[in-house]
Short mmCIF file of C-alpha atoms in Angstrom, two decimals:
data_model
loop_
_atom_site.label_atom_id
_atom_site.label_comp_id
_atom_site.label_asym_id
_atom_site.label_seq_id
_atom_site.Cartn_x
_atom_site.Cartn_y
_atom_site.Cartn_z
CA GLY A 1295 -1.15 8.80 -10.85
CA THR A 1296 -4.59 7.83 -12.00
CA ILE A 1297 -5.99 4.59 -13.34
CA ASP A 1298 -9.07 5.24 -15.45
CA ALA A 1299 -10.21 1.82 -16.66
CA PRO A 1300 -13.78 0.46 -16.75
CA ILE A 1301 -14.58 -2.64 -14.69
CA ALA A 1302 -17.05 -5.45 -15.41
CA ARG A 1303 -17.57 -9.04 -14.36
CA HIS A 1304 -14.86 -11.30 -15.79
CA PRO A 1305 -16.16 -12.97 -18.98
CA VAL A 1306 -15.06 -16.48 -17.93
CA ASP A 1307 -14.60 -16.49 -14.14
CA ARG A 1308 -17.88 -15.07 -12.83
CA LEU A 1309 -16.46 -14.69 -9.31
CA ARG A 1310 -13.91 -12.13 -10.49
CA MET A 1311 -14.04 -8.65 -11.96
CA SER A 1312 -11.79 -7.38 -14.74
CA VAL A 1313 -10.94 -4.31 -16.78
CA GLN A 1314 -13.12 -4.30 -19.91
CA GLU A 1315 -14.11 -1.62 -22.39
CA SER A 1316 -17.76 -2.56 -21.90
CA GLY A 1317 -17.51 -2.13 -18.11
CA ARG A 1318 -18.73 0.60 -15.81
CA PRO A 1319 -16.46 3.63 -15.34
CA ALA A 1320 -13.87 3.14 -12.60
CA VAL A 1321 -11.25 5.71 -11.56
CA SER A 1322 -8.56 5.23 -8.90
CA HIS A 1323 -6.14 8.00 -7.92
CA TYR A 1324 -2.96 6.88 -6.19
CA ARG A 1325 0.14 8.34 -4.59
CA VAL A 1326 3.37 6.49 -3.87
CA LEU A 1327 4.18 6.76 -0.17
CA GLN A 1328 7.30 4.58 -0.09
CA ARG A 1329 9.21 2.32 -2.45
CA PHE A 1330 10.88 -0.86 -1.26
CA ALA A 1331 13.10 -3.36 -3.09
CA ALA A 1332 10.22 -5.22 -4.77
CA HIS A 1333 7.10 -3.60 -3.30
CA THR A 1334 5.50 -0.16 -3.18
CA TYR A 1335 3.38 1.34 -0.41
CA ILE A 1336 0.64 3.51 -1.92
CA ARG A 1337 -2.39 5.56 -0.91
CA VAL A 1338 -5.44 5.20 -3.13
CA GLU A 1339 -8.47 7.48 -3.38
CA LEU A 1340 -11.44 6.14 -5.25
CA GLU A 1341 -13.44 8.38 -7.52
CA THR A 1342 -15.84 5.49 -8.12
CA GLY A 1343 -16.59 2.47 -5.98
CA ARG A 1344 -16.66 -0.66 -8.11
CA THR A 1345 -16.42 -4.15 -6.67
CA HIS A 1346 -12.75 -5.05 -6.04
CA GLN A 1347 -11.73 -1.80 -7.78
CA ILE A 1348 -8.32 -1.33 -6.16
CA ARG A 1349 -7.41 -4.99 -6.53
CA VAL A 1350 -8.56 -5.13 -10.17
CA HIS A 1351 -6.91 -1.86 -11.22
CA PHE A 1352 -3.52 -2.67 -9.73
CA ALA A 1353 -3.49 -6.28 -10.92
CA TRP A 1354 -4.36 -4.98 -14.40
CA ARG A 1355 -1.28 -2.72 -14.16
CA ARG A 1356 0.72 -5.83 -13.08
CA HIS A 1357 1.12 -4.54 -9.51
CA ALA A 1358 -1.13 -6.91 -7.57
CA LEU A 1359 -1.57 -6.51 -3.83
CA VAL A 1360 0.45 -8.63 -1.43
CA GLY A 1361 -1.69 -11.51 -0.20
CA ASP A 1362 -4.29 -11.37 -2.99
CA PRO A 1363 -4.70 -14.92 -4.35
CA VAL A 1364 -7.63 -13.96 -6.60
CA TYR A 1365 -5.99 -11.16 -8.57
CA GLY A 1366 -2.33 -11.61 -7.67
CA GLY A 1367 -1.74 -15.31 -8.11
CA ARG A 1368 0.52 -17.30 -5.87
CA LEU A 1369 2.97 -15.74 -3.45
CA ALA A 1370 6.31 -14.70 -4.90
CA ILE A 1371 9.21 -14.01 -2.54
CA PRO A 1372 11.47 -11.38 -4.17
CA ALA A 1373 15.04 -12.37 -4.97
CA GLY A 1374 17.41 -11.31 -2.22
CA ALA A 1375 14.64 -10.85 0.37
CA SER A 1376 15.66 -11.19 3.98
CA GLU A 1377 14.47 -14.27 5.85
CA GLU A 1378 12.34 -11.98 8.04
CA LEU A 1379 10.57 -10.50 5.01
CA ALA A 1380 10.08 -13.92 3.42
CA THR A 1381 8.52 -15.23 6.66
CA THR A 1382 6.34 -12.13 7.03
CA LEU A 1383 5.09 -12.41 3.44
CA ARG A 1384 4.34 -16.13 3.85
CA SER A 1385 2.36 -15.50 7.02
CA PHE A 1386 0.33 -12.55 5.66
CA ARG A 1387 -3.01 -14.29 5.05
CA ARG A 1388 -5.10 -11.51 3.47
CA GLN A 1389 -4.84 -8.69 0.97
CA ALA A 1390 -2.45 -5.98 2.11
CA LEU A 1391 -5.25 -3.45 1.91
CA HIS A 1392 -6.52 -1.18 4.66
CA ALA A 1393 -9.28 1.43 4.55
CA GLU A 1394 -7.77 4.11 6.78
CA ARG A 1395 -10.59 6.54 6.07
CA LEU A 1396 -14.07 6.07 4.60
CA VAL A 1397 -16.37 8.93 3.65
CA PHE A 1398 -19.86 8.34 2.27
CA ALA A 1399 -23.38 9.77 2.29
CA HIS A 1400 -25.79 8.34 4.84
CA PRO A 1401 -28.35 6.29 2.85
CA VAL A 1402 -31.37 7.90 4.55
CA THR A 1403 -30.38 11.42 5.61
CA GLY A 1404 -27.74 12.11 2.97
CA SER A 1405 -25.43 13.57 5.62
CA THR A 1406 -21.72 12.88 5.27
CA ILE A 1407 -20.42 9.98 7.35
CA GLU A 1408 -16.68 9.76 7.96
CA GLN A 1409 -14.92 6.88 9.69
CA GLU A 1410 -11.22 6.37 10.41
CA ALA A 1411 -9.36 3.30 11.60
CA PRO A 1412 -5.68 2.75 12.39
CA ALA A 1413 -3.80 0.11 10.43
CA PRO A 1414 -4.06 -3.36 12.01
CA ALA A 1415 -1.00 -4.95 13.61
CA ASP A 1416 -0.31 -7.40 10.76
CA PHE A 1417 -0.29 -4.54 8.24
CA VAL A 1418 2.06 -2.47 10.44
CA ASP A 1419 4.33 -5.52 10.87
CA LEU A 1420 4.44 -6.06 7.09
CA LEU A 1421 5.46 -2.44 6.48
CA ALA A 1422 8.14 -2.67 9.18
CA ALA A 1423 9.58 -5.85 7.63
CA LEU A 1424 9.61 -4.20 4.18
CA LYS A 1425 11.45 -1.16 5.61
CA ARG A 1426 14.05 -3.28 7.40
CA ASP A 1427 14.61 -5.40 4.28
CA ALA A 1428 15.07 -2.29 2.10
CA ALA A 1429 17.49 -0.73 4.61
CA ALA A 1430 19.61 -3.92 4.70
CA ARG A 1431 20.08 -4.09 0.91
#
């Protein structure tokens, strides 16, 4: 799918961004990789690069990222979650967001720079707990 919704600074909370008609264009393309009982693992490709774009777009669609206190609110443990998943979610202390691949133009030469990074251990552990929880239901 695609989320095409302009983003601007939040009108009240100046530390946050929000979807607003008066904002700058922001387009996020996403693909569902795996669905779990109460979570979805997705891949997102940005057409634009606005501040907090992924977090703002998905919170606006009411699908905030795990571990995002700014745009997602307080932690919610899904009904029927295994104790392992509940513990893993409680201990995940950041947004469940990982830039696997970045591609951008070098600011001086204009040449294409591409960087890749494997998912960190806490992210891998979270996905594993989600998979085990879904399989046990």
